[in-house]
PDB file of C-alpha atoms and ligand atoms in Angstrom:
ATOM      1  CA  MET A 254       6.707 -10.949 -29.868  1.00 44.00           C
ATOM      2  CA  THR A 255       6.313  -9.134 -33.176  1.00 42.00           C
ATOM      3  CA  PRO A 256       7.499  -5.504 -33.413  1.00 42.00           C
ATOM      4  CA  ASN A 257       4.123  -4.209 -34.609  1.00 42.00           C
ATOM      5  CA  LYS A 258       2.529  -5.501 -31.405  1.00 45.00           C
ATOM      6  CA  ILE A 259       4.869  -3.442 -29.213  1.00 46.00           C
ATOM      7  CA  ARG A 260       3.029  -0.529 -27.644  1.00 48.00           C
ATOM      8  CA  GLU A 261       3.879   1.863 -24.858  1.00 58.00           C
ATOM      9  CA  ASN A 262       0.831   0.862 -22.841  1.00 79.00           C
ATOM     10  CA  MET A 263       1.556  -2.818 -22.345  1.00 92.00           C
ATOM     11  CA  GLN A 264      -0.003  -4.472 -19.315  1.00 95.00           C
ATOM     12  CA  TYR A 265       1.741  -7.233 -17.405  1.00 96.00           C
ATOM     13  CA  GLY A 266      -0.111  -9.744 -15.269  1.00 97.00           C
ATOM     14  CA  ILE A 267       1.650 -12.315 -13.087  1.00 97.00           C
ATOM     15  CA  ASP A 268      -0.254 -15.280 -11.682  1.00 94.00           C
ATOM     16  CA  ILE A 269       1.719 -16.848  -8.837  1.00 93.00           C
ATOM     17  CA  GLY A 270       1.013 -20.435  -7.863  1.00 88.00           C
ATOM     18  CA  GLY A 271       2.675 -22.866  -5.501  1.00 85.00           C
ATOM     19  CA  THR A 272       4.747 -24.463  -8.282  1.00 88.00           C
ATOM     20  CA  LYS A 273       4.788 -22.014 -11.227  1.00 92.00           C
ATOM     21  CA  MET A 274       4.548 -18.290 -11.766  1.00 95.00           C
ATOM     22  CA  GLU A 275       3.221 -17.130 -15.127  1.00 95.00           C
ATOM     23  CA  LEU A 276       3.645 -13.730 -16.751  1.00 97.00           C
ATOM     24  CA  GLY A 277       1.222 -12.555 -19.422  1.00 96.00           C
ATOM     25  CA  VAL A 278       1.942  -9.455 -21.525  1.00 96.00           C
ATOM     26  CA  PHE A 279      -1.224  -7.855 -22.893  1.00 94.00           C
ATOM     27  CA  ASP A 280      -1.928  -4.964 -25.232  1.00 91.00           C
ATOM     28  CA  ALA A 281      -4.448  -2.219 -24.454  1.00 88.00           C
ATOM     29  CA  GLN A 282      -7.327  -4.403 -25.685  1.00 87.00           C
ATOM     30  CA  LEU A 283      -6.099  -7.202 -23.422  1.00 89.00           C
ATOM     31  CA  ASN A 284      -4.963  -9.411 -26.283  1.00 91.00           C
ATOM     32  CA  THR A 285      -2.155 -11.740 -25.218  1.00 92.00           C
ATOM     33  CA  VAL A 286       1.164 -10.644 -26.703  1.00 93.00           C
ATOM     34  CA  ALA A 287       3.566 -12.911 -24.801  1.00 93.00           C
ATOM     35  CA  VAL A 288       3.546 -15.513 -22.045  1.00 94.00           C
ATOM     36  CA  GLN A 289       6.380 -16.811 -19.868  1.00 95.00           C
ATOM     37  CA  ARG A 290       6.368 -19.392 -17.090  1.00 95.00           C
ATOM     38  CA  ILE A 291       9.039 -20.143 -14.505  1.00 96.00           C
ATOM     39  CA  GLU A 292       9.185 -22.169 -11.321  1.00 95.00           C
ATOM     40  CA  THR A 293       8.069 -20.469  -8.118  1.00 94.00           C
ATOM     41  CA  PRO A 294      10.885 -20.350  -5.552  1.00 95.00           C
ATOM     42  CA  THR A 295       9.148 -21.389  -2.352  1.00 92.00           C
ATOM     43  CA  LYS A 296      11.976 -21.628   0.194  1.00 94.00           C
ATOM     44  CA  ASP A 297      14.058 -18.450  -0.214  1.00 96.00           C
ATOM     45  CA  TYR A 298      12.296 -15.071  -0.064  1.00 96.00           C
ATOM     46  CA  ASP A 299      15.043 -13.209  -1.905  1.00 97.00           C
ATOM     47  CA  GLU A 300      14.887 -15.762  -4.716  1.00 97.00           C
ATOM     48  CA  PHE A 301      11.108 -15.400  -4.790  1.00 96.00           C
ATOM     49  CA  LEU A 302      11.352 -11.610  -5.233  1.00 97.00           C
ATOM     50  CA  GLY A 303      14.174 -12.078  -7.737  1.00 97.00           C
ATOM     51  CA  ALA A 304      12.007 -14.388  -9.865  1.00 97.00           C
ATOM     52  CA  ILE A 305       9.290 -11.734 -10.146  1.00 97.00           C
ATOM     53  CA  GLU A 306      11.898  -9.092 -10.966  1.00 97.00           C
ATOM     54  CA  PHE A 307      13.352 -11.380 -13.650  1.00 97.00           C
ATOM     55  CA  LEU A 308       9.965 -11.821 -15.357  1.00 97.00           C
ATOM     56  CA  ILE A 309       9.285  -8.083 -15.373  1.00 96.00           C
ATOM     57  CA  ASN A 310      12.782  -7.209 -16.623  1.00 95.00           C
ATOM     58  CA  GLU A 311      12.382  -9.725 -19.455  1.00 94.00           C
ATOM     59  CA  ALA A 312       9.056  -8.169 -20.416  1.00 95.00           C
ATOM     60  CA  ASP A 313      10.442  -4.611 -20.231  1.00 93.00           C
ATOM     61  CA  ASN A 314      13.360  -5.606 -22.457  1.00 92.00           C
ATOM     62  CA  GLN A 315      10.962  -7.054 -25.024  1.00 90.00           C
ATOM     63  CA  THR A 316       8.439  -4.232 -25.028  1.00 88.00           C
ATOM     64  CA  LYS A 317      11.096  -1.466 -24.707  1.00 86.00           C
ATOM     65  CA  HIS A 318       8.874   0.377 -22.253  1.00 82.00           C
ATOM     66  CA  PRO A 319       7.980  -0.420 -18.632  1.00 86.00           C
ATOM     67  CA  GLY A 320       4.454  -1.841 -18.579  1.00 92.00           C
ATOM     68  CA  SER A 321       1.910  -1.678 -15.782  1.00 95.00           C
ATOM     69  CA  VAL A 322       2.074  -4.599 -13.338  1.00 96.00           C
ATOM     70  CA  GLY A 323      -0.604  -6.557 -11.502  1.00 96.00           C
ATOM     71  CA  ILE A 324       0.014  -9.699  -9.474  1.00 95.00           C
ATOM     72  CA  GLY A 325      -2.346 -12.466  -8.387  1.00 92.00           C
ATOM     73  CA  LEU A 326      -1.163 -13.972  -5.103  1.00 88.00           C
ATOM     74  CA  PRO A 327      -1.987 -17.398  -3.668  1.00 80.00           C
ATOM     75  CA  CYS A 328      -2.222 -16.039  -0.149  1.00 81.00           C
ATOM     76  CA  ILE A 329      -3.978 -13.745   2.253  1.00 79.00           C
ATOM     77  CA  VAL A 330      -2.359 -10.387   3.006  1.00 83.00           C
ATOM     78  CA  ASN A 331      -3.442  -9.470   6.526  1.00 79.00           C
ATOM     79  CA  MET A 332      -4.237  -5.999   7.821  1.00 77.00           C
ATOM     80  CA  ASP A 333      -0.578  -5.428   8.775  1.00 80.00           C
ATOM     81  CA  GLY A 334       0.375  -6.045   5.148  1.00 84.00           C
ATOM     82  CA  LYS A 335       1.954  -9.406   5.953  1.00 87.00           C
ATOM     83  CA  ALA A 336       1.416 -12.461   3.761  1.00 88.00           C
ATOM     84  CA  VAL A 337      -0.097 -15.704   5.055  1.00 84.00           C
ATOM     85  CA  SER A 338       0.476 -18.619   2.668  1.00 81.00           C
ATOM     86  CA  SER A 339       0.320 -22.379   3.106  1.00 76.00           C
ATOM     87  CA  ASN A 340       1.997 -23.368  -0.178  1.00 79.00           C
ATOM     88  CA  ILE A 341       4.807 -20.768  -0.445  1.00 89.00           C
ATOM     89  CA  PRO A 342       6.450 -20.848   3.007  1.00 90.00           C
ATOM     90  CA  CYS A 343       9.103 -18.182   2.259  1.00 94.00           C
ATOM     91  CA  ILE A 344       6.534 -15.369   1.896  1.00 93.00           C
ATOM     92  CA  ASN A 345       4.910 -15.921   5.289  1.00 91.00           C
ATOM     93  CA  ASN A 346       5.037 -12.862   7.549  1.00 92.00           C
ATOM     94  CA  LYS A 347       6.768 -10.785   4.857  1.00 93.00           C
ATOM     95  CA  LEU A 348       5.608  -7.351   3.741  1.00 94.00           C
ATOM     96  CA  LEU A 349       5.165  -8.912   0.331  1.00 92.00           C
ATOM     97  CA  CYS A 350       3.335  -6.154  -1.553  1.00 92.00           C
ATOM     98  CA  ASN A 351       5.729  -3.413  -0.358  1.00 93.00           C
ATOM     99  CA  ASP A 352       8.784  -5.512  -1.129  1.00 95.00           C
ATOM    100  CA  ILE A 353       7.612  -6.362  -4.660  1.00 95.00           C
ATOM    101  CA  SER A 354       6.716  -2.719  -5.433  1.00 94.00           C
ATOM    102  CA  ASP A 355      10.154  -1.606  -4.168  1.00 94.00           C
ATOM    103  CA  ARG A 356      11.912  -4.146  -6.361  1.00 94.00           C
ATOM    104  CA  LEU A 357       9.973  -3.188  -9.478  1.00 94.00           C
ATOM    105  CA  HIS A 358      10.127   0.604  -8.927  1.00 92.00           C
ATOM    106  CA  ARG A 359       6.538   1.131  -9.988  1.00 91.00           C
ATOM    107  CA  TYR A 360       2.943   0.859  -8.837  1.00 92.00           C
ATOM    108  CA  VAL A 361       1.828  -2.772  -8.543  1.00 93.00           C
ATOM    109  CA  GLY A 362      -1.787  -3.943  -8.152  1.00 92.00           C
ATOM    110  CA  PHE A 363      -2.329  -7.021  -5.984  1.00 91.00           C
ATOM    111  CA  GLY A 364      -5.186  -9.473  -5.590  1.00 90.00           C
ATOM    112  CA  ASN A 365      -5.916 -13.076  -4.673  1.00 89.00           C
ATOM    113  CA  ASP A 366      -6.956 -15.768  -7.152  1.00 88.00           C
ATOM    114  CA  SER A 367     -10.692 -15.180  -6.820  1.00 91.00           C
ATOM    115  CA  GLU A 368     -10.202 -11.431  -7.311  1.00 93.00           C
ATOM    116  CA  THR A 369      -8.183 -11.856 -10.502  1.00 94.00           C
ATOM    117  CA  PHE A 370     -10.708 -14.432 -11.753  1.00 94.00           C
ATOM    118  CA  ALA A 371     -13.686 -12.156 -11.068  1.00 96.00           C
ATOM    119  CA  LEU A 372     -12.029  -9.148 -12.716  1.00 94.00           C
ATOM    120  CA  SER A 373     -11.026 -11.113 -15.780  1.00 94.00           C
ATOM    121  CA  GLU A 374     -14.532 -12.462 -16.321  1.00 96.00           C
ATOM    122  CA  ALA A 375     -16.270  -9.188 -15.405  1.00 95.00           C
ATOM    123  CA  VAL A 376     -14.273  -6.961 -17.739  1.00 91.00           C
ATOM    124  CA  TYR A 377     -13.858  -9.074 -20.865  1.00 85.00           C
ATOM    125  CA  GLY A 378     -15.358 -12.481 -20.093  1.00 94.00           C
ATOM    126  CA  ALA A 379     -18.654 -14.172 -19.281  1.00 96.00           C
ATOM    127  CA  GLY A 380     -19.746 -11.231 -17.098  1.00 96.00           C
ATOM    128  CA  ARG A 381     -19.559  -8.762 -19.984  1.00 93.00           C
ATOM    129  CA  GLY A 382     -22.754  -6.722 -20.213  1.00 94.00           C
ATOM    130  CA  TYR A 383     -23.706  -7.231 -16.562  1.00 97.00           C
ATOM    131  CA  SER A 384     -23.164  -4.637 -13.832  1.00 97.00           C
ATOM    132  CA  LYS A 385     -22.655  -6.756 -10.697  1.00 98.00           C
ATOM    133  CA  VAL A 386     -20.593  -9.856 -11.465  1.00 98.00           C
ATOM    134  CA  LEU A 387     -19.875 -12.432  -8.793  1.00 98.00           C
ATOM    135  CA  GLY A 388     -16.947 -14.653  -9.774  1.00 97.00           C
ATOM    136  CA  VAL A 389     -17.163 -17.992  -7.973  1.00 97.00           C
ATOM    137  CA  ILE A 390     -14.326 -20.522  -7.968  1.00 94.00           C
ATOM    138  CA  VAL A 391     -15.090 -24.177  -7.259  1.00 94.00           C
ATOM    139  CA  GLY A 392     -12.027 -26.344  -7.648  1.00 89.00           C
ATOM    140  CA  THR A 393      -9.456 -27.419  -5.102  1.00 85.00           C
ATOM    141  CA  GLY A 394     -10.731 -24.551  -2.985  1.00 85.00           C
ATOM    142  CA  VAL A 395     -13.926 -22.521  -2.978  1.00 92.00           C
ATOM    143  CA  ASN A 396     -14.020 -18.745  -3.020  1.00 92.00           C
ATOM    144  CA  SER A 397     -15.647 -15.748  -4.677  1.00 95.00           C
ATOM    145  CA  ALA A 398     -15.137 -12.065  -5.396  1.00 95.00           C
ATOM    146  CA  LEU A 399     -17.508  -9.349  -6.549  1.00 97.00           C
ATOM    147  CA  CYS A 400     -17.016  -6.761  -9.283  1.00 97.00           C
ATOM    148  CA  GLU A 401     -19.317  -3.835  -9.936  1.00 97.00           C
ATOM    149  CA  ASP A 402     -19.015  -2.084 -13.293  1.00 96.00           C
ATOM    150  CA  GLY A 403     -15.597  -3.636 -13.815  1.00 93.00           C
ATOM    151  CA  LYS A 404     -14.245  -2.577 -10.403  1.00 93.00           C
ATOM    152  CA  LEU A 405     -13.367  -4.994  -7.657  1.00 93.00           C
ATOM    153  CA  PHE A 406     -15.282  -4.765  -4.393  1.00 93.00           C
ATOM    154  CA  SER A 407     -12.602  -4.637  -1.713  1.00 85.00           C
ATOM    155  CA  SER A 408     -13.154  -5.251   1.974  1.00 83.00           C
ATOM    156  CA  ARG A 409     -11.320  -4.475   5.209  1.00 80.00           C
ATOM    157  CA  ASN A 410      -9.708  -7.907   5.567  1.00 78.00           C
ATOM    158  CA  ARG A 411      -9.952  -8.704   1.852  1.00 79.00           C
ATOM    159  CA  MET A 412     -12.005 -11.718   2.869  1.00 82.00           C
ATOM    160  CA  ALA A 413     -15.445 -10.744   1.555  1.00 89.00           C
ATOM    161  CA  GLY A 414     -16.865 -13.619  -0.476  1.00 92.00           C
ATOM    162  CA  GLU A 415     -14.877 -16.408   1.237  1.00 91.00           C
ATOM    163  CA  TRP A 416     -17.954 -18.630   1.254  1.00 95.00           C
ATOM    164  CA  GLY A 417     -15.859 -21.812   1.257  1.00 94.00           C
ATOM    165  CA  HIS A 418     -15.281 -21.218   4.947  1.00 93.00           C
ATOM    166  CA  ALA A 419     -18.863 -20.474   5.879  1.00 96.00           C
ATOM    167  CA  ILE A 420     -20.344 -23.407   7.802  1.00 97.00           C
ATOM    168  CA  ILE A 421     -22.919 -25.658   6.122  1.00 97.00           C
ATOM    169  CA  SER A 422     -26.470 -25.222   7.368  1.00 97.00           C
ATOM    170  CA  ALA A 423     -28.078 -27.485   9.962  1.00 98.00           C
ATOM    171  CA  VAL A 424     -30.717 -28.250   7.309  1.00 97.00           C
ATOM    172  CA  HIS A 425     -28.129 -29.872   5.042  1.00 98.00           C
ATOM    173  CA  GLN A 426     -26.166 -31.468   7.843  1.00 98.00           C
ATOM    174  CA  GLN A 427     -29.334 -33.255   8.984  1.00 98.00           C
ATOM    175  CA  ARG A 428     -30.817 -33.881   5.538  1.00 98.00           C
ATOM    176  CA  TYR A 429     -27.723 -35.812   4.426  1.00 98.00           C
ATOM    177  CA  ASN A 430     -26.534 -36.976   7.858  1.00 98.00           C
ATOM    178  CA  LEU A 431     -23.167 -35.288   7.317  1.00 98.00           C
ATOM    179  CA  PRO A 432     -20.376 -35.303   9.899  1.00 98.00           C
ATOM    180  CA  LEU A 433     -18.873 -31.866  10.548  1.00 97.00           C
ATOM    181  CA  ARG A 434     -15.509 -32.224   8.832  1.00 97.00           C
ATOM    182  CA  GLU A 435     -12.421 -30.414  10.097  1.00 96.00           C
ATOM    183  CA  CYS A 436     -11.007 -27.740   7.792  1.00 92.00           C
ATOM    184  CA  GLY A 437      -7.488 -26.389   7.275  1.00 85.00           C
ATOM    185  CA  CYS A 438      -8.729 -22.944   8.350  1.00 84.00           C
ATOM    186  CA  GLY A 439      -9.259 -24.250  11.880  1.00 90.00           C
ATOM    187  CA  GLY A 440     -13.044 -24.422  11.588  1.00 94.00           C
ATOM    188  CA  ILE A 441     -15.373 -27.401  11.264  1.00 97.00           C
ATOM    189  CA  GLY A 442     -18.142 -28.037   8.766  1.00 97.00           C
ATOM    190  CA  CYS A 443     -16.829 -25.511   6.209  1.00 96.00           C
ATOM    191  CA  VAL A 444     -18.622 -25.562   2.831  1.00 97.00           C
ATOM    192  CA  GLU A 445     -15.303 -26.224   1.064  1.00 95.00           C
ATOM    193  CA  ARG A 446     -15.064 -29.632   2.738  1.00 97.00           C
ATOM    194  CA  TYR A 447     -18.222 -30.732   0.859  1.00 98.00           C
ATOM    195  CA  VAL A 448     -18.461 -28.465  -2.212  1.00 97.00           C
ATOM    196  CA  SER A 449     -15.097 -28.677  -4.032  1.00 95.00           C
ATOM    197  CA  GLY A 450     -13.342 -31.332  -6.089  1.00 95.00           C
ATOM    198  CA  LYS A 451     -12.137 -33.098  -2.960  1.00 95.00           C
ATOM    199  CA  GLY A 452     -15.490 -32.416  -1.309  1.00 97.00           C
ATOM    200  CA  LEU A 453     -17.379 -34.272  -4.041  1.00 98.00           C
ATOM    201  CA  GLU A 454     -14.930 -37.172  -3.754  1.00 98.00           C
ATOM    202  CA  TRP A 455     -15.569 -37.314  -0.010  1.00 98.00           C
ATOM    203  CA  LEU A 456     -19.360 -37.107  -0.465  1.00 98.00           C
ATOM    204  CA  TYR A 457     -19.169 -40.074  -2.814  1.00 98.00           C
ATOM    205  CA  THR A 458     -17.557 -42.202  -0.099  1.00 98.00           C
ATOM    206  CA  HIS A 459     -20.051 -40.845   2.451  1.00 98.00           C
ATOM    207  CA  PHE A 460     -22.871 -42.244   0.320  1.00 98.00           C
ATOM    208  CA  GLY A 461     -21.174 -45.644   0.059  1.00 98.00           C
ATOM    209  CA  GLY A 462     -18.924 -45.330  -2.992  1.00 97.00           C
ATOM    210  CA  SER A 463     -15.271 -46.375  -3.159  1.00 97.00           C
ATOM    211  CA  PRO A 464     -12.666 -43.569  -3.457  1.00 97.00           C
ATOM    212  CA  LEU A 465     -12.921 -41.993  -6.926  1.00 97.00           C
ATOM    213  CA  GLU A 466     -11.725 -38.759  -8.570  1.00 97.00           C
ATOM    214  CA  ALA A 467     -14.327 -35.985  -8.786  1.00 97.00           C
ATOM    215  CA  GLN A 468     -14.680 -36.077 -12.585  1.00 97.00           C
ATOM    216  CA  LYS A 469     -15.196 -39.854 -12.408  1.00 98.00           C
ATOM    217  CA  VAL A 470     -17.907 -39.370  -9.788  1.00 98.00           C
ATOM    218  CA  VAL A 471     -19.620 -37.047 -12.286  1.00 98.00           C
ATOM    219  CA  ALA A 472     -19.264 -39.699 -15.008  1.00 98.00           C
ATOM    220  CA  ALA A 473     -20.738 -42.339 -12.670  1.00 98.00           C
ATOM    221  CA  MET A 474     -23.631 -39.976 -11.866  1.00 98.00           C
ATOM    222  CA  ARG A 475     -24.312 -39.586 -15.603  1.00 98.00           C
ATOM    223  CA  ALA A 476     -24.282 -43.375 -15.927  1.00 98.00           C
ATOM    224  CA  GLY A 477     -26.998 -43.498 -13.269  1.00 98.00           C
ATOM    225  CA  GLU A 478     -25.001 -45.036 -10.408  1.00 98.00           C
ATOM    226  CA  GLU A 479     -26.908 -44.573  -7.151  1.00 98.00           C
ATOM    227  CA  GLN A 480     -24.075 -43.462  -4.821  1.00 98.00           C
ATOM    228  CA  ALA A 481     -22.765 -40.962  -7.370  1.00 98.00           C
ATOM    229  CA  THR A 482     -26.267 -39.614  -7.993  1.00 98.00           C
ATOM    230  CA  ARG A 483     -26.845 -39.083  -4.267  1.00 98.00           C
ATOM    231  CA  ALA A 484     -23.415 -37.505  -3.791  1.00 98.00           C
ATOM    232  CA  PHE A 485     -23.925 -35.105  -6.690  1.00 98.00           C
ATOM    233  CA  GLU A 486     -27.437 -34.197  -5.532  1.00 98.00           C
ATOM    234  CA  CYS A 487     -26.042 -33.359  -2.076  1.00 98.00           C
ATOM    235  CA  PHE A 488     -23.207 -31.367  -3.701  1.00 98.00           C
ATOM    236  CA  LEU A 489     -25.691 -29.364  -5.815  1.00 98.00           C
ATOM    237  CA  ASP A 490     -27.997 -28.748  -2.864  1.00 98.00           C
ATOM    238  CA  ILE A 491     -25.252 -27.370  -0.601  1.00 98.00           C
ATOM    239  CA  MET A 492     -23.785 -25.351  -3.476  1.00 98.00           C
ATOM    240  CA  ALA A 493     -27.197 -23.878  -4.363  1.00 98.00           C
ATOM    241  CA  HIS A 494     -27.661 -22.860  -0.737  1.00 98.00           C
ATOM    242  CA  GLY A 495     -24.164 -21.329  -0.620  1.00 98.00           C
ATOM    243  CA  LEU A 496     -24.799 -19.325  -3.786  1.00 98.00           C
ATOM    244  CA  ALA A 497     -28.208 -18.226  -2.462  1.00 97.00           C
ATOM    245  CA  GLN A 498     -26.476 -16.905   0.658  1.00 97.00           C
ATOM    246  CA  LEU A 499     -24.147 -14.883  -1.570  1.00 97.00           C
ATOM    247  CA  VAL A 500     -27.204 -13.559  -3.434  1.00 97.00           C
ATOM    248  CA  LEU A 501     -28.739 -12.485  -0.111  1.00 95.00           C
ATOM    249  CA  TYR A 502     -25.564 -10.547   0.704  1.00 95.00           C
ATOM    250  CA  TYR A 503     -24.556  -9.180  -2.716  1.00 96.00           C
ATOM    251  CA  ASP A 504     -27.572  -9.583  -5.055  1.00 96.00           C
ATOM    252  CA  PRO A 505     -25.386  -9.908  -8.181  1.00 98.00           C
ATOM    253  CA  ASP A 506     -26.705  -9.806 -11.761  1.00 98.00           C
ATOM    254  CA  VAL A 507     -24.716 -12.853 -12.779  1.00 98.00           C
ATOM    255  CA  ILE A 508     -22.665 -15.598 -11.148  1.00 98.00           C
ATOM    256  CA  VAL A 509     -19.701 -16.761 -13.241  1.00 98.00           C
ATOM    257  CA  ILE A 510     -18.321 -20.141 -12.180  1.00 97.00           C
ATOM    258  CA  GLY A 511     -14.675 -21.098 -12.675  1.00 94.00           C
ATOM    259  CA  GLY A 512     -12.256 -23.630 -11.220  1.00 91.00           C
ATOM    260  CA  GLY A 513     -11.770 -27.343 -11.818  1.00 91.00           C
ATOM    261  CA  ILE A 514     -15.431 -28.276 -11.313  1.00 94.00           C
ATOM    262  CA  SER A 515     -16.787 -25.517 -13.581  1.00 94.00           C
ATOM    263  CA  ASN A 516     -16.702 -27.793 -16.642  1.00 94.00           C
ATOM    264  CA  VAL A 517     -19.580 -29.893 -15.235  1.00 97.00           C
ATOM    265  CA  ALA A 518     -22.506 -28.919 -17.504  1.00 97.00           C
ATOM    266  CA  GLU A 519     -25.129 -29.979 -14.960  1.00 98.00           C
ATOM    267  CA  LEU A 520     -24.183 -27.030 -12.727  1.00 98.00           C
ATOM    268  CA  TYR A 521     -25.734 -24.652 -15.265  1.00 98.00           C
ATOM    269  CA  SER A 522     -28.911 -26.666 -15.793  1.00 98.00           C
ATOM    270  CA  GLU A 523     -29.514 -27.780 -12.196  1.00 98.00           C
ATOM    271  CA  LEU A 524     -28.369 -24.883  -9.966  1.00 98.00           C
ATOM    272  CA  PRO A 525     -30.911 -22.411 -11.443  1.00 97.00           C
ATOM    273  CA  LYS A 526     -33.688 -24.849 -10.418  1.00 96.00           C
ATOM    274  CA  ARG A 527     -32.392 -25.245  -6.864  1.00 97.00           C
ATOM    275  CA  LEU A 528     -31.150 -21.775  -5.970  1.00 96.00           C
ATOM    276  CA  PRO A 529     -34.617 -20.090  -5.843  1.00 95.00           C
ATOM    277  CA  LYS A 530     -35.682 -22.544  -3.088  1.00 95.00           C
ATOM    278  CA  TYR A 531     -33.300 -20.686  -0.784  1.00 97.00           C
ATOM    279  CA  LEU A 532     -34.436 -17.188  -1.762  1.00 96.00           C
ATOM    280  CA  PHE A 533     -37.622 -15.277  -1.045  1.00 89.00           C
ATOM    281  CA  LYS A 534     -40.549 -16.000  -3.333  1.00 89.00           C
ATOM    282  CA  GLY A 535     -40.634 -13.683  -6.339  1.00 88.00           C
ATOM    283  CA  VAL A 536     -36.935 -12.812  -6.126  1.00 90.00           C
ATOM    284  CA  LYS A 537     -35.237 -13.020  -9.507  1.00 92.00           C
ATOM    285  CA  ALA A 538     -32.170 -15.223  -9.170  1.00 95.00           C
ATOM    286  CA  PRO A 539     -29.029 -14.165 -11.057  1.00 97.00           C
ATOM    287  CA  ASP A 540     -27.948 -15.908 -14.251  1.00 97.00           C
ATOM    288  CA  ILE A 541     -25.404 -18.669 -13.625  1.00 98.00           C
ATOM    289  CA  VAL A 542     -22.839 -19.088 -16.398  1.00 97.00           C
ATOM    290  CA  ALA A 543     -19.485 -20.770 -17.029  1.00 97.00           C
ATOM    291  CA  ALA A 544     -16.235 -18.797 -17.128  1.00 96.00           C
ATOM    292  CA  GLU A 545     -14.833 -17.921 -20.552  1.00 94.00           C
ATOM    293  CA  TYR A 546     -11.158 -17.681 -19.752  1.00 90.00           C
ATOM    294  CA  GLY A 547     -10.530 -20.663 -17.479  1.00 80.00           C
ATOM    295  CA  ASP A 548      -6.893 -21.036 -16.480  1.00 78.00           C
ATOM    296  CA  SER A 549      -5.797 -17.827 -18.221  1.00 84.00           C
ATOM    297  CA  SER A 550      -8.015 -15.716 -15.946  1.00 88.00           C
ATOM    298  CA  GLY A 551      -5.177 -15.488 -13.409  1.00 90.00           C
ATOM    299  CA  VAL A 552      -2.775 -13.505 -15.609  1.00 95.00           C
ATOM    300  CA  ARG A 553      -5.540 -11.591 -17.389  1.00 94.00           C
ATOM    301  CA  GLY A 554      -7.184 -10.454 -14.148  1.00 94.00           C
ATOM    302  CA  ALA A 555      -3.799  -9.587 -12.653  1.00 95.00           C
ATOM    303  CA  ALA A 556      -3.037  -7.369 -15.659  1.00 96.00           C
ATOM    304  CA  ILE A 557      -6.336  -5.530 -15.127  1.00 94.00           C
ATOM    305  CA  LEU A 558      -5.442  -5.062 -11.437  1.00 92.00           C
ATOM    306  CA  GLY A 559      -2.234  -3.336 -12.488  1.00 92.00           C
ATOM    307  CA  ARG A 560      -3.999  -0.554 -14.371  1.00 87.00           C
ATOM    308  CA  ARG A 561      -3.497   2.655 -12.474  1.00 73.00           C
ATOM    309  CA  ASP A 562      -6.845   4.091 -13.519  1.00 64.00           C
ATOM    310  CA  ASP A 563      -8.503   1.148 -11.745  1.00 44.00           C
TER     311      ASP A 563
HETATM  312 ZN1   ZN B 835     -12.568 -23.624   6.625  1.00 52.12          ZN
END
């Protein structure tokens, strides 16, 4: 960090994942000033809190002034304030947000990965210039969050936009003869089991292909292979329907797509053709664009969450 970059109004964002936690230090214009990554302690809660405290202390020592703090969490925080996480066992049933704020002795903004993604893209990314920005993640999991004029739409259970766990329509189940797959959430037939990286891989086998990674299924589709073409068409159709449902609920101005599948160029040429089929005639569908910040959206969006004026 160079001395001339040190300002009193630094913003810290921490993106916590199942294996690593990353701290980003940003200036007032959200330019990255410093980045630090450490392993995420997953077994001992005190170690987990200590790791966050360590990152913030390091940043404070460098910037010489306590910055604002926002944290992106890989879990649900239920209405009692308790965390529910599948990949960081030590935080389960803990009053995570309270405990972190107590440790850091300052206000801390919290959000999940789709919330930090949506904020990052809405404020300085691909959603710039639009009012209602729906950030949609399609990768290992499927999720979304809505921002209006740079502010996150928050809901009672903080679950609004969890379209990955909506159930696929009977139309698609019958059109593609799909079994209703069991989901980790306890439901069956969840969209995420068909429209995600793993979902595309499964669809490929459903249409007769041998097990193949998602990006290779896309490559096979581009090469004209029949099973891959059918799998990708099914993927696009269910995704277009899912996005159309979100349009019926939220009517956003733009949909920004991130996550591991967002680099597939065909999403941006093909989804706009398919989405209107699931909307009323004459309705103007939102623009569908790729995320600008990719993997760095986690820390960037977390930093925005930490701003007190938000
Ligand atoms: Zn589910």
